[in-house]
Amino acid sequence: MKSVKEVLGTIKQHSPILYAIGMFHFILAAVCIIGFFIDDRMLVGINVWIKPLKFSISGGIYLLTSGYLATLYPFSRRKRNIINNLVSWPLLLEIIIVVMQASRGVQSHYNQSNLLDGILFAIMGLLISIVVFTMVFYIVETIRLKMQVPRPVQWGILLGWMVVLFGSWVGGQMIGQMAHNVGVADGGEGLPLLNWSTIAGDLRVAHFFGLHGIQIIPLFAVVVTRKWNASKMAKNLVVILFGLCYASWIAYTFYQAKQGLPLVGL
């Protein structure tokens, strides 16, 4: 299994735009941490810098994941560059809007209180739609092509892309209801840092686990492939079973939230 340093080196060499913008996200995360300690303004019950911090870390991880996975497909250099640009620039613009709105002390999402905020929210919706298109593209290509990985890992990557697409759909559900809580207004009691509601349903739970399926399921497949001495068929079945169980967990958290129930009630 490659070390983190080797993986980052591969991304930097073959997907430099995703590497650069991914690293920029982590720089923004550091800025948000500083903001948290020097700025005590609150928004929807939490410090204004918590949300951009979470988005910066999550976006950075997604960008680097996409950058590495792109190297495993038999794409031409031109094709890989096109898809990498379709992932990187929308996420860069989105995180800039999220951080900018936080610095203004206003919500970045579900905010239509004035013309500027409404336009920025609409732009973010368009940007994420582009990224979702690339997820669909990767699903099709993972089915169609033979990747430069063992078959169980390719199964893990396919299931990862399917799960992350569902996680994005959950994000669309939040936009549709212009809120992430179900049963109460956004804000109120929540888990530390994550701020998932502890008194009502919260669609961000399913959204979170969905978006990070593209890391968790393929990593499980890699471990199974490297560490388990079994037939390829057995490894395929275990990876598929794990992916289905993970997807079922996300479906459960989505259903639970829609019933107005918190993941953890305190």
JSON list of C-alpha atoms in Angstrom, two decimals, residues 24-260:
[
{"chain": "A", "resi": 24, "resn": "PHE", "atom": "CA", "xyz": [-5.42, 25.66, -0.94]},
{"chain": "A", "resi": 25, "resn": "HIS", "atom": "CA", "xyz": [-8.46, 24.22, 0.83]},
{"chain": "A", "resi": 26, "resn": "PHE", "atom": "CA", "xyz": [-6.27, 23.10, 3.71]},
{"chain": "A", "resi": 27, "resn": "ILE", "atom": "CA", "xyz": [-4.68, 26.53, 3.90]},
{"chain": "A", "resi": 28, "resn": "LEU", "atom": "CA", "xyz": [-8.18, 28.00, 4.14]},
{"chain": "A", "resi": 29, "resn": "ALA", "atom": "CA", "xyz": [-8.92, 25.48, 6.90]},
{"chain": "A", "resi": 30, "resn": "ALA", "atom": "CA", "xyz": [-5.98, 26.87, 8.87]},
{"chain": "A", "resi": 31, "resn": "VAL", "atom": "CA", "xyz": [-7.31, 30.41, 8.30]},
{"chain": "A", "resi": 32, "resn": "CYS", "atom": "CA", "xyz": [-10.73, 29.31, 9.58]},
{"chain": "A", "resi": 33, "resn": "ILE", "atom": "CA", "xyz": [-9.15, 27.86, 12.72]},
{"chain": "A", "resi": 34, "resn": "ILE", "atom": "CA", "xyz": [-7.47, 31.20, 13.38]},
{"chain": "A", "resi": 35, "resn": "GLY", "atom": "CA", "xyz": [-10.77, 32.95, 12.70]},
{"chain": "A", "resi": 36, "resn": "PHE", "atom": "CA", "xyz": [-12.51, 30.70, 15.20]},
{"chain": "A", "resi": 37, "resn": "PHE", "atom": "CA", "xyz": [-10.16, 31.84, 17.99]},
{"chain": "A", "resi": 38, "resn": "ILE", "atom": "CA", "xyz": [-10.16, 35.57, 17.22]},
{"chain": "A", "resi": 39, "resn": "ASP", "atom": "CA", "xyz": [-13.74, 36.10, 16.00]},
{"chain": "A", "resi": 40, "resn": "ASP", "atom": "CA", "xyz": [-16.60, 35.33, 18.40]},
{"chain": "A", "resi": 41, "resn": "ARG", "atom": "CA", "xyz": [-19.47, 36.10, 16.04]},
{"chain": "A", "resi": 42, "resn": "MET", "atom": "CA", "xyz": [-22.19, 33.43, 15.98]},
{"chain": "A", "resi": 43, "resn": "LEU", "atom": "CA", "xyz": [-24.43, 32.32, 13.11]},
{"chain": "A", "resi": 44, "resn": "VAL", "atom": "CA", "xyz": [-27.23, 29.74, 13.37]},
{"chain": "A", "resi": 45, "resn": "GLY", "atom": "CA", "xyz": [-25.98, 28.79, 16.81]},
{"chain": "A", "resi": 46, "resn": "ILE", "atom": "CA", "xyz": [-22.28, 28.24, 16.01]},
{"chain": "A", "resi": 47, "resn": "ASN", "atom": "CA", "xyz": [-19.18, 30.32, 15.38]},
{"chain": "A", "resi": 48, "resn": "VAL", "atom": "CA", "xyz": [-19.19, 31.78, 11.86]},
{"chain": "A", "resi": 49, "resn": "TRP", "atom": "CA", "xyz": [-15.92, 29.99, 10.99]},
{"chain": "A", "resi": 50, "resn": "ILE", "atom": "CA", "xyz": [-17.04, 26.44, 11.80]},
{"chain": "A", "resi": 51, "resn": "LYS", "atom": "CA", "xyz": [-18.92, 25.87, 8.54]},
{"chain": "A", "resi": 52, "resn": "PRO", "atom": "CA", "xyz": [-16.13, 27.09, 6.21]},
{"chain": "A", "resi": 53, "resn": "LEU", "atom": "CA", "xyz": [-13.68, 25.01, 8.27]},
{"chain": "A", "resi": 54, "resn": "LYS", "atom": "CA", "xyz": [-15.71, 21.86, 7.66]},
{"chain": "A", "resi": 55, "resn": "PHE", "atom": "CA", "xyz": [-16.19, 22.68, 3.98]},
{"chain": "A", "resi": 56, "resn": "SER", "atom": "CA", "xyz": [-12.47, 23.38, 3.53]},
{"chain": "A", "resi": 57, "resn": "ILE", "atom": "CA", "xyz": [-11.39, 20.07, 5.04]},
{"chain": "A", "resi": 58, "resn": "SER", "atom": "CA", "xyz": [-14.06, 18.02, 3.28]},
{"chain": "A", "resi": 59, "resn": "GLY", "atom": "CA", "xyz": [-13.45, 19.74, -0.07]},
{"chain": "A", "resi": 60, "resn": "GLY", "atom": "CA", "xyz": [-9.68, 19.32, 0.23]},
{"chain": "A", "resi": 61, "resn": "ILE", "atom": "CA", "xyz": [-10.05, 15.60, 0.91]},
{"chain": "A", "resi": 62, "resn": "TYR", "atom": "CA", "xyz": [-12.43, 15.20, -2.04]},
{"chain": "A", "resi": 63, "resn": "LEU", "atom": "CA", "xyz": [-10.11, 17.06, -4.41]},
{"chain": "A", "resi": 64, "resn": "LEU", "atom": "CA", "xyz": [-7.10, 14.94, -3.48]},
{"chain": "A", "resi": 65, "resn": "THR", "atom": "CA", "xyz": [-9.18, 11.76, -3.69]},
{"chain": "A", "resi": 66, "resn": "SER", "atom": "CA", "xyz": [-10.39, 12.71, -7.16]},
{"chain": "A", "resi": 67, "resn": "GLY", "atom": "CA", "xyz": [-6.85, 13.61, -8.18]},
{"chain": "A", "resi": 68, "resn": "TYR", "atom": "CA", "xyz": [-5.51, 10.20, -7.19]},
{"chain": "A", "resi": 69, "resn": "LEU", "atom": "CA", "xyz": [-8.41, 8.19, -8.60]},
{"chain": "A", "resi": 70, "resn": "ALA", "atom": "CA", "xyz": [-8.07, 9.99, -11.93]},
{"chain": "A", "resi": 71, "resn": "THR", "atom": "CA", "xyz": [-4.60, 8.47, -12.32]},
{"chain": "A", "resi": 72, "resn": "LEU", "atom": "CA", "xyz": [-6.03, 4.94, -12.10]},
{"chain": "A", "resi": 73, "resn": "TYR", "atom": "CA", "xyz": [-8.17, 5.24, -15.24]},
{"chain": "A", "resi": 74, "resn": "PRO", "atom": "CA", "xyz": [-6.72, 4.67, -18.73]},
{"chain": "A", "resi": 75, "resn": "PHE", "atom": "CA", "xyz": [-7.50, 8.25, -19.70]},
{"chain": "A", "resi": 76, "resn": "SER", "atom": "CA", "xyz": [-5.51, 10.27, -22.17]},
{"chain": "A", "resi": 77, "resn": "ARG", "atom": "CA", "xyz": [-3.73, 13.24, -20.64]},
{"chain": "A", "resi": 78, "resn": "ARG", "atom": "CA", "xyz": [-6.19, 15.60, -22.32]},
{"chain": "A", "resi": 79, "resn": "LYS", "atom": "CA", "xyz": [-9.24, 13.72, -21.04]},
{"chain": "A", "resi": 80, "resn": "ARG", "atom": "CA", "xyz": [-7.85, 13.60, -17.51]},
{"chain": "A", "resi": 81, "resn": "ASN", "atom": "CA", "xyz": [-7.09, 17.33, -17.57]},
{"chain": "A", "resi": 82, "resn": "ILE", "atom": "CA", "xyz": [-10.61, 18.16, -18.71]},
{"chain": "A", "resi": 83, "resn": "ILE", "atom": "CA", "xyz": [-12.28, 16.16, -15.94]},
{"chain": "A", "resi": 84, "resn": "ASN", "atom": "CA", "xyz": [-9.83, 17.47, -13.34]},
{"chain": "A", "resi": 85, "resn": "ASN", "atom": "CA", "xyz": [-10.64, 21.03, -14.29]},
{"chain": "A", "resi": 86, "resn": "LEU", "atom": "CA", "xyz": [-14.36, 20.32, -14.10]},
{"chain": "A", "resi": 87, "resn": "VAL", "atom": "CA", "xyz": [-13.84, 19.14, -10.52]},
{"chain": "A", "resi": 88, "resn": "SER", "atom": "CA", "xyz": [-11.31, 21.67, -9.26]},
{"chain": "A", "resi": 89, "resn": "TRP", "atom": "CA", "xyz": [-12.49, 25.08, -10.42]},
{"chain": "A", "resi": 90, "resn": "PRO", "atom": "CA", "xyz": [-16.14, 24.73, -9.29]},
{"chain": "A", "resi": 91, "resn": "LEU", "atom": "CA", "xyz": [-15.01, 23.58, -5.83]},
{"chain": "A", "resi": 92, "resn": "LEU", "atom": "CA", "xyz": [-12.51, 26.45, -5.64]},
{"chain": "A", "resi": 93, "resn": "LEU", "atom": "CA", "xyz": [-15.19, 29.01, -6.45]},
{"chain": "A", "resi": 94, "resn": "GLU", "atom": "CA", "xyz": [-17.61, 27.39, -4.02]},
{"chain": "A", "resi": 95, "resn": "ILE", "atom": "CA", "xyz": [-15.21, 27.46, -1.07]},
{"chain": "A", "resi": 96, "resn": "ILE", "atom": "CA", "xyz": [-14.33, 31.09, -1.83]},
{"chain": "A", "resi": 97, "resn": "ILE", "atom": "CA", "xyz": [-18.04, 31.97, -1.62]},
{"chain": "A", "resi": 98, "resn": "VAL", "atom": "CA", "xyz": [-18.48, 29.97, 1.60]},
{"chain": "A", "resi": 99, "resn": "VAL", "atom": "CA", "xyz": [-15.49, 31.69, 3.25]},
{"chain": "A", "resi": 100, "resn": "MET", "atom": "CA", "xyz": [-16.49, 35.12, 1.95]},
{"chain": "A", "resi": 101, "resn": "GLN", "atom": "CA", "xyz": [-20.02, 34.77, 3.33]},
{"chain": "A", "resi": 102, "resn": "ALA", "atom": "CA", "xyz": [-18.63, 33.62, 6.67]},
{"chain": "A", "resi": 103, "resn": "SER", "atom": "CA", "xyz": [-16.38, 36.66, 6.82]},
{"chain": "A", "resi": 104, "resn": "ARG", "atom": "CA", "xyz": [-19.49, 38.80, 6.26]},
{"chain": "A", "resi": 105, "resn": "GLY", "atom": "CA", "xyz": [-21.28, 36.97, 9.07]},
{"chain": "A", "resi": 106, "resn": "VAL", "atom": "CA", "xyz": [-24.08, 35.68, 6.84]},
{"chain": "A", "resi": 107, "resn": "GLN", "atom": "CA", "xyz": [-25.20, 32.24, 5.67]},
{"chain": "A", "resi": 108, "resn": "SER", "atom": "CA", "xyz": [-23.79, 30.92, 2.42]},
{"chain": "A", "resi": 109, "resn": "HIS", "atom": "CA", "xyz": [-26.52, 28.30, 1.92]},
{"chain": "A", "resi": 110, "resn": "TYR", "atom": "CA", "xyz": [-30.31, 28.78, 1.85]},
{"chain": "A", "resi": 111, "resn": "ASN", "atom": "CA", "xyz": [-29.72, 32.53, 1.97]},
{"chain": "A", "resi": 112, "resn": "GLN", "atom": "CA", "xyz": [-31.99, 34.61, -0.24]},
{"chain": "A", "resi": 113, "resn": "SER", "atom": "CA", "xyz": [-32.32, 37.58, 2.08]},
{"chain": "A", "resi": 114, "resn": "ASN", "atom": "CA", "xyz": [-31.12, 39.98, -0.61]},
{"chain": "A", "resi": 115, "resn": "LEU", "atom": "CA", "xyz": [-30.11, 39.98, -4.28]},
{"chain": "A", "resi": 116, "resn": "LEU", "atom": "CA", "xyz": [-26.38, 39.40, -3.67]},
{"chain": "A", "resi": 117, "resn": "ASP", "atom": "CA", "xyz": [-26.88, 36.50, -1.26]},
{"chain": "A", "resi": 118, "resn": "GLY", "atom": "CA", "xyz": [-29.47, 34.93, -3.55]},
{"chain": "A", "resi": 119, "resn": "ILE", "atom": "CA", "xyz": [-27.15, 35.15, -6.56]},
{"chain": "A", "resi": 120, "resn": "LEU", "atom": "CA", "xyz": [-24.23, 33.63, -4.63]},
{"chain": "A", "resi": 121, "resn": "PHE", "atom": "CA", "xyz": [-26.42, 30.77, -3.43]},
{"chain": "A", "resi": 122, "resn": "ALA", "atom": "CA", "xyz": [-27.60, 30.12, -7.00]},
{"chain": "A", "resi": 123, "resn": "ILE", "atom": "CA", "xyz": [-24.01, 30.17, -8.27]},
{"chain": "A", "resi": 124, "resn": "MET", "atom": "CA", "xyz": [-23.02, 27.57, -5.68]},
{"chain": "A", "resi": 125, "resn": "GLY", "atom": "CA", "xyz": [-25.87, 25.36, -6.85]},
{"chain": "A", "resi": 126, "resn": "LEU", "atom": "CA", "xyz": [-24.64, 25.60, -10.44]},
{"chain": "A", "resi": 127, "resn": "LEU", "atom": "CA", "xyz": [-21.04, 24.88, -9.44]},
{"chain": "A", "resi": 128, "resn": "ILE", "atom": "CA", "xyz": [-21.98, 21.76, -7.49]},
{"chain": "A", "resi": 129, "resn": "SER", "atom": "CA", "xyz": [-24.11, 20.56, -10.40]},
{"chain": "A", "resi": 130, "resn": "ILE", "atom": "CA", "xyz": [-20.94, 20.50, -12.51]},
{"chain": "A", "resi": 131, "resn": "VAL", "atom": "CA", "xyz": [-19.14, 18.41, -9.88]},
{"chain": "A", "resi": 132, "resn": "VAL", "atom": "CA", "xyz": [-22.11, 16.02, -9.68]},
{"chain": "A", "resi": 133, "resn": "PHE", "atom": "CA", "xyz": [-21.87, 15.59, -13.46]},
{"chain": "A", "resi": 134, "resn": "THR", "atom": "CA", "xyz": [-18.28, 14.39, -13.03]},
{"chain": "A", "resi": 135, "resn": "MET", "atom": "CA", "xyz": [-19.47, 11.81, -10.48]},
{"chain": "A", "resi": 136, "resn": "VAL", "atom": "CA", "xyz": [-21.90, 10.40, -13.04]},
{"chain": "A", "resi": 137, "resn": "PHE", "atom": "CA", "xyz": [-19.08, 10.40, -15.59]},
{"chain": "A", "resi": 138, "resn": "TYR", "atom": "CA", "xyz": [-16.83, 8.42, -13.24]},
{"chain": "A", "resi": 139, "resn": "ILE", "atom": "CA", "xyz": [-19.58, 5.87, -12.56]},
{"chain": "A", "resi": 140, "resn": "VAL", "atom": "CA", "xyz": [-19.98, 5.25, -16.29]},
{"chain": "A", "resi": 141, "resn": "GLU", "atom": "CA", "xyz": [-16.23, 5.05, -16.87]},
{"chain": "A", "resi": 142, "resn": "THR", "atom": "CA", "xyz": [-15.69, 2.71, -13.91]},
{"chain": "A", "resi": 143, "resn": "ILE", "atom": "CA", "xyz": [-18.26, 0.32, -15.38]},
{"chain": "A", "resi": 144, "resn": "ARG", "atom": "CA", "xyz": [-16.95, 0.68, -18.93]},
{"chain": "A", "resi": 145, "resn": "LEU", "atom": "CA", "xyz": [-13.16, 0.58, -18.49]},
{"chain": "A", "resi": 146, "resn": "LYS", "atom": "CA", "xyz": [-10.57, -1.72, -16.97]},
{"chain": "A", "resi": 147, "resn": "MET", "atom": "CA", "xyz": [-8.80, 0.33, -14.32]},
{"chain": "A", "resi": 148, "resn": "GLN", "atom": "CA", "xyz": [-5.19, -0.08, -13.22]},
{"chain": "A", "resi": 149, "resn": "VAL", "atom": "CA", "xyz": [-6.24, -1.76, -9.96]},
{"chain": "A", "resi": 150, "resn": "PRO", "atom": "CA", "xyz": [-7.33, -5.27, -8.88]},
{"chain": "A", "resi": 151, "resn": "ARG", "atom": "CA", "xyz": [-10.95, -6.07, -9.63]},
{"chain": "A", "resi": 152, "resn": "PRO", "atom": "CA", "xyz": [-12.10, -5.90, -5.96]},
{"chain": "A", "resi": 153, "resn": "VAL", "atom": "CA", "xyz": [-10.68, -2.38, -5.71]},
{"chain": "A", "resi": 154, "resn": "GLN", "atom": "CA", "xyz": [-12.46, -1.38, -8.91]},
{"chain": "A", "resi": 155, "resn": "TRP", "atom": "CA", "xyz": [-15.68, -2.65, -7.34]},
{"chain": "A", "resi": 156, "resn": "GLY", "atom": "CA", "xyz": [-14.93, -0.52, -4.29]},
{"chain": "A", "resi": 157, "resn": "ILE", "atom": "CA", "xyz": [-14.33, 2.55, -6.42]},
{"chain": "A", "resi": 158, "resn": "LEU", "atom": "CA", "xyz": [-17.56, 1.99, -8.36]},
{"chain": "A", "resi": 159, "resn": "LEU", "atom": "CA", "xyz": [-19.59, 1.64, -5.18]},
{"chain": "A", "resi": 160, "resn": "GLY", "atom": "CA", "xyz": [-17.79, 4.66, -3.73]},
{"chain": "A", "resi": 161, "resn": "TRP", "atom": "CA", "xyz": [-18.82, 6.83, -6.68]},
{"chain": "A", "resi": 162, "resn": "MET", "atom": "CA", "xyz": [-22.41, 5.58, -6.45]},
{"chain": "A", "resi": 163, "resn": "VAL", "atom": "CA", "xyz": [-22.57, 6.37, -2.75]},
{"chain": "A", "resi": 164, "resn": "VAL", "atom": "CA", "xyz": [-21.05, 9.83, -3.16]},
{"chain": "A", "resi": 165, "resn": "LEU", "atom": "CA", "xyz": [-23.63, 10.54, -5.86]},
{"chain": "A", "resi": 166, "resn": "PHE", "atom": "CA", "xyz": [-26.38, 9.61, -3.40]},
{"chain": "A", "resi": 167, "resn": "GLY", "atom": "CA", "xyz": [-24.76, 11.85, -0.79]},
{"chain": "A", "resi": 168, "resn": "SER", "atom": "CA", "xyz": [-24.91, 14.69, -3.29]},
{"chain": "A", "resi": 169, "resn": "TRP", "atom": "CA", "xyz": [-28.58, 13.93, -3.92]},
{"chain": "A", "resi": 170, "resn": "VAL", "atom": "CA", "xyz": [-29.18, 14.33, -0.18]},
{"chain": "A", "resi": 171, "resn": "GLY", "atom": "CA", "xyz": [-27.56, 17.75, -0.50]},
{"chain": "A", "resi": 172, "resn": "GLY", "atom": "CA", "xyz": [-30.14, 18.51, -3.17]},
{"chain": "A", "resi": 173, "resn": "GLN", "atom": "CA", "xyz": [-32.88, 17.52, -0.74]},
{"chain": "A", "resi": 174, "resn": "MET", "atom": "CA", "xyz": [-31.57, 20.09, 1.72]},
{"chain": "A", "resi": 175, "resn": "ILE", "atom": "CA", "xyz": [-31.61, 22.75, -0.97]},
{"chain": "A", "resi": 176, "resn": "GLY", "atom": "CA", "xyz": [-35.17, 21.73, -1.87]},
{"chain": "A", "resi": 177, "resn": "GLN", "atom": "CA", "xyz": [-36.39, 22.38, 1.67]},
{"chain": "A", "resi": 178, "resn": "MET", "atom": "CA", "xyz": [-34.00, 25.33, 2.17]},
{"chain": "A", "resi": 179, "resn": "ALA", "atom": "CA", "xyz": [-32.76, 23.83, 5.45]},
{"chain": "A", "resi": 180, "resn": "HIS", "atom": "CA", "xyz": [-30.84, 20.86, 6.77]},
{"chain": "A", "resi": 181, "resn": "ASN", "atom": "CA", "xyz": [-32.91, 20.18, 9.89]},
{"chain": "A", "resi": 182, "resn": "VAL", "atom": "CA", "xyz": [-36.22, 18.32, 9.81]},
{"chain": "A", "resi": 183, "resn": "GLY", "atom": "CA", "xyz": [-38.81, 19.16, 12.44]},
{"chain": "A", "resi": 184, "resn": "VAL", "atom": "CA", "xyz": [-37.16, 22.31, 13.81]},
{"chain": "A", "resi": 185, "resn": "ALA", "atom": "CA", "xyz": [-35.47, 25.38, 12.37]},
{"chain": "A", "resi": 186, "resn": "ASP", "atom": "CA", "xyz": [-31.75, 25.13, 11.63]},
{"chain": "A", "resi": 187, "resn": "GLY", "atom": "CA", "xyz": [-29.58, 25.84, 14.64]},
{"chain": "A", "resi": 188, "resn": "GLY", "atom": "CA", "xyz": [-30.21, 24.81, 18.21]},
{"chain": "A", "resi": 189, "resn": "GLU", "atom": "CA", "xyz": [-28.53, 22.00, 20.12]},
{"chain": "A", "resi": 190, "resn": "GLY", "atom": "CA", "xyz": [-25.99, 20.00, 18.13]},
{"chain": "A", "resi": 191, "resn": "LEU", "atom": "CA", "xyz": [-22.99, 17.70, 18.37]},
{"chain": "A", "resi": 192, "resn": "PRO", "atom": "CA", "xyz": [-19.61, 19.42, 18.97]},
{"chain": "A", "resi": 193, "resn": "LEU", "atom": "CA", "xyz": [-17.96, 20.73, 15.76]},
{"chain": "A", "resi": 194, "resn": "LEU", "atom": "CA", "xyz": [-20.20, 18.70, 13.42]},
{"chain": "A", "resi": 195, "resn": "ASN", "atom": "CA", "xyz": [-23.24, 20.52, 14.87]},
{"chain": "A", "resi": 196, "resn": "TRP", "atom": "CA", "xyz": [-25.59, 17.74, 13.78]},
{"chain": "A", "resi": 197, "resn": "SER", "atom": "CA", "xyz": [-28.86, 18.32, 15.56]},
{"chain": "A", "resi": 198, "resn": "THR", "atom": "CA", "xyz": [-29.42, 16.39, 18.79]},
{"chain": "A", "resi": 199, "resn": "ILE", "atom": "CA", "xyz": [-33.09, 17.36, 19.02]},
{"chain": "A", "resi": 200, "resn": "ALA", "atom": "CA", "xyz": [-34.41, 16.78, 15.49]},
{"chain": "A", "resi": 201, "resn": "GLY", "atom": "CA", "xyz": [-33.66, 15.16, 12.16]},
{"chain": "A", "resi": 202, "resn": "ASP", "atom": "CA", "xyz": [-30.56, 16.41, 10.34]},
{"chain": "A", "resi": 203, "resn": "LEU", "atom": "CA", "xyz": [-29.95, 15.57, 6.68]},
{"chain": "A", "resi": 204, "resn": "ARG", "atom": "CA", "xyz": [-26.29, 16.53, 6.99]},
{"chain": "A", "resi": 205, "resn": "VAL", "atom": "CA", "xyz": [-25.61, 13.13, 8.58]},
{"chain": "A", "resi": 206, "resn": "ALA", "atom": "CA", "xyz": [-26.48, 11.15, 5.44]},
{"chain": "A", "resi": 207, "resn": "HIS", "atom": "CA", "xyz": [-24.84, 13.86, 3.33]},
{"chain": "A", "resi": 208, "resn": "PHE", "atom": "CA", "xyz": [-21.58, 13.53, 5.26]},
{"chain": "A", "resi": 209, "resn": "PHE", "atom": "CA", "xyz": [-21.37, 9.74, 5.14]},
{"chain": "A", "resi": 210, "resn": "GLY", "atom": "CA", "xyz": [-22.38, 9.76, 1.49]},
{"chain": "A", "resi": 211, "resn": "LEU", "atom": "CA", "xyz": [-19.71, 12.22, 0.42]},
{"chain": "A", "resi": 212, "resn": "HIS", "atom": "CA", "xyz": [-16.97, 10.29, 2.21]},
{"chain": "A", "resi": 213, "resn": "GLY", "atom": "CA", "xyz": [-17.97, 6.91, 0.83]},
{"chain": "A", "resi": 214, "resn": "ILE", "atom": "CA", "xyz": [-15.55, 7.55, -2.03]},
{"chain": "A", "resi": 215, "resn": "GLN", "atom": "CA", "xyz": [-12.70, 7.31, 0.47]},
{"chain": "A", "resi": 216, "resn": "ILE", "atom": "CA", "xyz": [-14.04, 4.68, 2.88]},
{"chain": "A", "resi": 217, "resn": "ILE", "atom": "CA", "xyz": [-15.23, 1.97, 0.48]},
{"chain": "A", "resi": 218, "resn": "PRO", "atom": "CA", "xyz": [-12.18, 1.95, -1.85]},
{"chain": "A", "resi": 219, "resn": "LEU", "atom": "CA", "xyz": [-9.84, 1.97, 1.17]},
{"chain": "A", "resi": 220, "resn": "PHE", "atom": "CA", "xyz": [-11.69, -1.05, 2.56]},
{"chain": "A", "resi": 221, "resn": "ALA", "atom": "CA", "xyz": [-11.28, -2.76, -0.82]},
{"chain": "A", "resi": 222, "resn": "VAL", "atom": "CA", "xyz": [-7.54, -2.04, -0.84]},
{"chain": "A", "resi": 223, "resn": "VAL", "atom": "CA", "xyz": [-7.11, -3.51, 2.64]},
{"chain": "A", "resi": 224, "resn": "VAL", "atom": "CA", "xyz": [-9.12, -6.62, 1.72]},
{"chain": "A", "resi": 225, "resn": "THR", "atom": "CA", "xyz": [-7.10, -7.09, -1.46]},
{"chain": "A", "resi": 226, "resn": "ARG", "atom": "CA", "xyz": [-3.73, -6.70, 0.24]},
{"chain": "A", "resi": 227, "resn": "LYS", "atom": "CA", "xyz": [-4.34, -8.39, 3.59]},
{"chain": "A", "resi": 228, "resn": "TRP", "atom": "CA", "xyz": [-6.84, -11.20, 3.00]},
{"chain": "A", "resi": 229, "resn": "ASN", "atom": "CA", "xyz": [-5.59, -14.43, 1.47]},
{"chain": "A", "resi": 230, "resn": "ALA", "atom": "CA", "xyz": [-8.69, -15.51, -0.42]},
{"chain": "A", "resi": 231, "resn": "SER", "atom": "CA", "xyz": [-9.93, -15.96, -3.97]},
{"chain": "A", "resi": 232, "resn": "LYS", "atom": "CA", "xyz": [-10.68, -12.97, -6.15]},
{"chain": "A", "resi": 233, "resn": "MET", "atom": "CA", "xyz": [-14.35, -13.93, -6.17]},
{"chain": "A", "resi": 234, "resn": "ALA", "atom": "CA", "xyz": [-14.48, -13.96, -2.37]},
{"chain": "A", "resi": 235, "resn": "LYS", "atom": "CA", "xyz": [-12.78, -10.58, -2.20]},
{"chain": "A", "resi": 236, "resn": "ASN", "atom": "CA", "xyz": [-15.21, -9.16, -4.76]},
{"chain": "A", "resi": 237, "resn": "LEU", "atom": "CA", "xyz": [-18.18, -10.41, -2.74]},
{"chain": "A", "resi": 238, "resn": "VAL", "atom": "CA", "xyz": [-16.85, -9.01, 0.55]},
{"chain": "A", "resi": 239, "resn": "VAL", "atom": "CA", "xyz": [-16.20, -5.60, -0.99]},
{"chain": "A", "resi": 240, "resn": "ILE", "atom": "CA", "xyz": [-19.64, -5.52, -2.59]},
{"chain": "A", "resi": 241, "resn": "LEU", "atom": "CA", "xyz": [-21.26, -6.60, 0.69]},
{"chain": "A", "resi": 242, "resn": "PHE", "atom": "CA", "xyz": [-19.39, -3.88, 2.59]},
{"chain": "A", "resi": 243, "resn": "GLY", "atom": "CA", "xyz": [-20.44, -1.27, 0.01]},
{"chain": "A", "resi": 244, "resn": "LEU", "atom": "CA", "xyz": [-24.08, -2.35, 0.27]},
{"chain": "A", "resi": 245, "resn": "CYS", "atom": "CA", "xyz": [-23.94, -2.26, 4.08]},
{"chain": "A", "resi": 246, "resn": "TYR", "atom": "CA", "xyz": [-22.39, 1.21, 3.97]},
{"chain": "A", "resi": 247, "resn": "ALA", "atom": "CA", "xyz": [-25.05, 2.40, 1.53]},
{"chain": "A", "resi": 248, "resn": "SER", "atom": "CA", "xyz": [-27.73, 0.91, 3.78]},
{"chain": "A", "resi": 249, "resn": "TRP", "atom": "CA", "xyz": [-26.34, 2.85, 6.72]},
{"chain": "A", "resi": 250, "resn": "ILE", "atom": "CA", "xyz": [-26.61, 6.08, 4.73]},
{"chain": "A", "resi": 251, "resn": "ALA", "atom": "CA", "xyz": [-30.15, 5.21, 3.66]},
{"chain": "A", "resi": 252, "resn": "TYR", "atom": "CA", "xyz": [-31.02, 4.59, 7.31]},
{"chain": "A", "resi": 253, "resn": "THR", "atom": "CA", "xyz": [-29.60, 7.93, 8.48]},
{"chain": "A", "resi": 254, "resn": "PHE", "atom": "CA", "xyz": [-31.53, 9.66, 5.69]},
{"chain": "A", "resi": 255, "resn": "TYR", "atom": "CA", "xyz": [-34.77, 7.91, 6.67]},
{"chain": "A", "resi": 256, "resn": "GLN", "atom": "CA", "xyz": [-34.14, 8.67, 10.34]},
{"chain": "A", "resi": 257, "resn": "ALA", "atom": "CA", "xyz": [-33.60, 12.34, 9.61]},
{"chain": "A", "resi": 258, "resn": "LYS", "atom": "CA", "xyz": [-36.74, 12.57, 7.47]},
{"chain": "A", "resi": 259, "resn": "GLN", "atom": "CA", "xyz": [-38.70, 11.22, 10.45]},
{"chain": "A", "resi": 260, "resn": "GLY", "atom": "CA", "xyz": [-37.42, 14.17, 12.47]}
]
